[in-house]
Amino acid sequence: MAAVGNRPLICHASRDFDFAESSSQKLGFVKFSVSICNGKSLGFRDADMRSNFLAPVRAMEGSGVPYINGKADMVRSNDDAFTDDSNGKSIHRLSTIKNSTNIVWHKCSIEKIDRQELLQQKGCVIWITGLSGSGKSTLACALSRGLHSRRKLTYILDGDNVRHGLNRDLHFKAEDRAENIRRIGEVAKLFADAGVICIASLISPYRKDRDACRALLPEGDFIEVFMDVPLQVCEARDPKGLYKLARAGKIKGFTGIDDPYEPPLNSEIVLQQKEGVCVSPSDMAETVMYYLERKGYLKA
Ligand SMILES: Nc1ncnc2c1ncn2[C@@H]1O[C@H](COP(=O)(O)OS(=O)(=O)O)[C@@H](OP(=O)(O)O)[C@H]1O
Ligand SMILES: Nc1ncnc2c1ncn2[C@@H]1O[C@H](COP(=O)(O)OP(=O)(O)O)[C@@H](O)[C@H]1O
């Protein structure tokens, strides 16, 4: 196994992963669950423990006073909007995020950890990137099927499909692709917060845009899968005839032909041909599932 940056690079759909680093060091959510481990490990089976743990948050919900999110991207916009509790801690703050002003984050006592307990899995985003025809959608489906048969809840956000609805206003120029990726990244983050294993499959050609989506999630929860399939192979497949149209100049700005694709430098998983032969979609899905299992995502 090769390593690039500080993340393992997995080649040839190999199952050889580097798990030397403890998952509790790497995954923020593990630290979080440890900090409330008594409540969590007892889970819903110990109602007293559970309700004690939730009591302060419930009181806040009932008080009608919004709870602070404390998110780094919340910008303090109005000092008068801060309220102090008896400990002198701020419990109410209005924020400004881009064009949204005077908005307040509402917290609920049922959180991601509770949903994960219910689903017996950990929410995360598997981000499949690669050229058109590299097998992103095929892998997404194989993975969803594999996880479903293990009773794990997944949801696929496929670039093509999302462009039929939420992103129907977007084209393929760089700004539109960036916005497509940003929106899918935000939706994927919500799915992960819901406890779902969200599989995003879109070309996402620009490194900067993919990294911005990674930054939305806790460390470890964004799992980038690079479909490292040569352009010639994708072009030979050409299931939609789009490469042919692009070569004929009938589609302008087609990724890999006259528009760039920036391969990931340190994705968690790289799937390649082995000795010039394509690995089957189900074997690729197994590789990803093995990664999820070893990293603790297939249990609460
Ligand atoms: N100009 C151009 N470049 C690339 N792809 C194009 C283009 N025009 C249409 N298509 C079709 O749109 C699909 C890519 O959509 P994505 O949302 O995944 O693209 S992106 O992430 O915003 O770059 C892509 O689907 P996949 O083949 O499944 O990747 C193509 O079928
Ligand atoms: N692992 C694979 N081996 C051989 N052919 C594949 C593999 N994965 C996908 N394909 C084929 O390649 C074509 C493109 O796959 P698709 O999943 O639609 O790619 P993408 O979503 O990246 O455009 C399809 O015809 C599909 O059947």
Tab-separated table of C-alpha atoms in Angstrom, residues 45-177:
chain	number	residue	atom	x	y	z
A	45	ARG	CA	-31.936	1.011	27.739
A	46	ASP	CA	-31.260	3.176	30.800
A	47	ALA	CA	-33.969	5.789	30.778
A	48	ASP	CA	-32.829	7.620	33.934
A	49	MET	CA	-29.295	7.997	32.775
A	50	ARG	CA	-30.544	9.067	29.383
A	51	SER	CA	-32.973	11.671	30.653
A	52	ASN	CA	-30.369	13.063	33.064
A	53	PHE	CA	-28.030	13.464	30.185
A	54	LEU	CA	-30.652	15.246	28.125
A	55	ALA	CA	-32.152	17.353	30.903
A	56	PRO	CA	-30.169	20.569	30.406
A	57	VAL	CA	-30.819	20.587	26.698
A	58	ARG	CA	-34.525	19.905	27.173
A	59	ALA	CA	-34.713	22.850	29.572
A	60	MET	CA	-33.249	25.058	26.894
A	61	GLU	CA	-35.734	23.848	24.331
A	62	GLY	CA	-38.577	24.622	26.722
A	63	SER	CA	-37.270	28.029	27.646
A	64	GLY	CA	-37.868	29.412	24.208
A	65	VAL	CA	-34.306	30.719	24.234
A	66	PRO	CA	-32.365	29.540	21.209
A	67	TYR	CA	-29.258	27.571	22.037
A	68	ILE	CA	-25.929	28.574	20.546
A	69	ASN	CA	-24.517	26.420	17.864
A	70	GLY	CA	-21.032	27.742	18.376
A	71	LYS	CA	-20.152	26.979	14.787
A	72	ALA	CA	-16.985	28.605	13.597
A	73	ASP	CA	-18.666	30.149	10.594
A	74	MET	CA	-21.159	32.080	12.671
A	75	VAL	CA	-20.151	35.690	12.676
A	76	ARG	CA	-21.146	37.843	15.584
A	77	SER	CA	-23.219	40.536	13.979
A	78	ASN	CA	-24.988	42.259	16.847
A	79	ASP	CA	-23.612	42.449	20.376
A	80	ASP	CA	-27.010	43.402	21.770
A	81	ALA	CA	-28.344	40.100	20.608
A	82	PHE	CA	-26.257	38.174	23.159
A	83	THR	CA	-27.953	37.003	26.358
A	84	ASP	CA	-25.942	35.752	29.317
A	85	ASP	CA	-27.064	32.897	31.543
A	86	SER	CA	-26.287	32.793	35.287
A	87	ASN	CA	-22.813	31.380	34.557
A	88	GLY	CA	-22.052	34.302	32.336
A	89	LYS	CA	-22.130	32.080	29.266
A	90	SER	CA	-23.718	33.369	26.136
A	91	ILE	CA	-26.774	31.298	25.248
A	92	HIS	CA	-28.281	33.360	22.486
A	93	ARG	CA	-26.642	34.814	19.495
A	94	LEU	CA	-27.746	36.181	16.206
A	95	SER	CA	-25.443	35.497	13.341
A	96	THR	CA	-24.616	36.558	9.830
A	97	ILE	CA	-23.724	33.965	7.236
A	98	LYS	CA	-23.188	35.370	3.774
A	99	ASN	CA	-26.495	37.011	2.859
A	100	SER	CA	-28.470	35.604	5.787
A	101	THR	CA	-28.604	38.010	8.678
A	102	ASN	CA	-30.051	37.750	12.175
A	103	ILE	CA	-30.428	34.017	12.117
A	104	VAL	CA	-30.123	31.771	15.152
A	105	TRP	CA	-29.081	28.124	15.288
A	106	HIS	CA	-31.699	25.916	16.966
A	107	LYS	CA	-30.485	22.817	18.708
A	108	CYS	CA	-32.649	19.782	19.423
A	109	SER	CA	-32.158	17.217	22.168
A	110	ILE	CA	-32.298	14.443	19.585
A	111	GLU	CA	-28.937	14.608	17.924
A	112	LYS	CA	-26.850	12.757	15.374
A	113	ILE	CA	-25.635	10.326	17.996
A	114	ASP	CA	-29.242	9.375	18.832
A	115	ARG	CA	-30.102	8.789	15.190
A	116	GLN	CA	-26.969	6.701	14.751
A	117	GLU	CA	-27.979	4.611	17.774
A	118	LEU	CA	-31.346	4.022	16.144
A	119	LEU	CA	-29.780	3.063	12.802
A	120	GLN	CA	-26.801	1.186	14.258
A	121	GLN	CA	-24.372	2.922	11.927
A	122	LYS	CA	-22.480	6.194	11.676
A	123	GLY	CA	-23.486	8.898	9.243
A	124	CYS	CA	-20.818	9.823	6.715
A	125	VAL	CA	-20.311	10.883	3.105
A	126	ILE	CA	-18.719	8.646	0.511
A	127	TRP	CA	-17.721	11.024	-2.270
A	128	ILE	CA	-17.113	9.214	-5.563
A	129	THR	CA	-15.245	11.361	-8.086
A	130	GLY	CA	-13.983	10.587	-11.577
A	131	LEU	CA	-14.465	11.151	-15.282
A	132	SER	CA	-17.739	10.578	-17.043
A	133	GLY	CA	-17.910	6.830	-17.751
A	134	SER	CA	-15.450	5.898	-15.013
A	135	GLY	CA	-18.106	3.870	-13.189
A	136	LYS	CA	-19.200	6.271	-10.438
A	137	SER	CA	-22.935	5.552	-10.678
A	138	THR	CA	-22.327	1.826	-11.072
A	139	LEU	CA	-20.197	1.750	-7.917
A	140	ALA	CA	-22.711	3.929	-6.040
A	141	CYS	CA	-25.475	1.420	-6.811
A	142	ALA	CA	-23.340	-1.622	-6.001
A	143	LEU	CA	-22.336	-0.039	-2.712
A	144	SER	CA	-25.885	0.920	-1.841
A	145	ARG	CA	-27.009	-2.649	-2.586
A	146	GLY	CA	-24.181	-4.149	-0.544
A	147	LEU	CA	-24.868	-1.941	2.449
A	148	HIS	CA	-28.618	-2.406	2.170
A	149	SER	CA	-28.173	-6.157	2.350
A	150	ARG	CA	-26.263	-5.539	5.585
A	151	ARG	CA	-29.246	-3.507	6.821
A	152	LYS	CA	-27.415	-0.195	6.569
A	153	LEU	CA	-29.280	2.905	5.430
A	154	THR	CA	-27.763	4.691	2.438
A	155	TYR	CA	-28.843	7.384	0.043
A	156	ILE	CA	-27.295	8.171	-3.328
A	157	LEU	CA	-26.849	11.733	-4.562
A	158	ASP	CA	-25.938	11.227	-8.199
A	159	GLY	CA	-24.860	14.310	-10.150
A	160	ASP	CA	-27.033	13.408	-13.128
A	161	ASN	CA	-30.089	12.860	-10.931
A	162	VAL	CA	-29.695	15.942	-8.763
A	163	ARG	CA	-29.348	17.990	-11.945
A	164	HIS	CA	-32.900	16.851	-12.800
A	165	GLY	CA	-34.270	18.725	-9.763
A	166	LEU	CA	-32.435	20.755	-7.136
A	167	ASN	CA	-29.664	21.688	-9.580
A	168	ARG	CA	-31.686	21.952	-12.759
A	169	ASP	CA	-30.698	25.623	-13.061
A	170	LEU	CA	-27.008	24.756	-13.398
A	171	HIS	CA	-24.952	24.163	-16.534
A	172	PHE	CA	-21.355	22.955	-16.917
A	173	LYS	CA	-19.285	26.119	-16.800
A	174	ALA	CA	-16.843	26.256	-13.892
A	175	GLU	CA	-19.045	28.393	-11.605
A	176	ASP	CA	-22.035	26.130	-12.219
A	177	ARG	CA	-20.054	22.989	-11.509
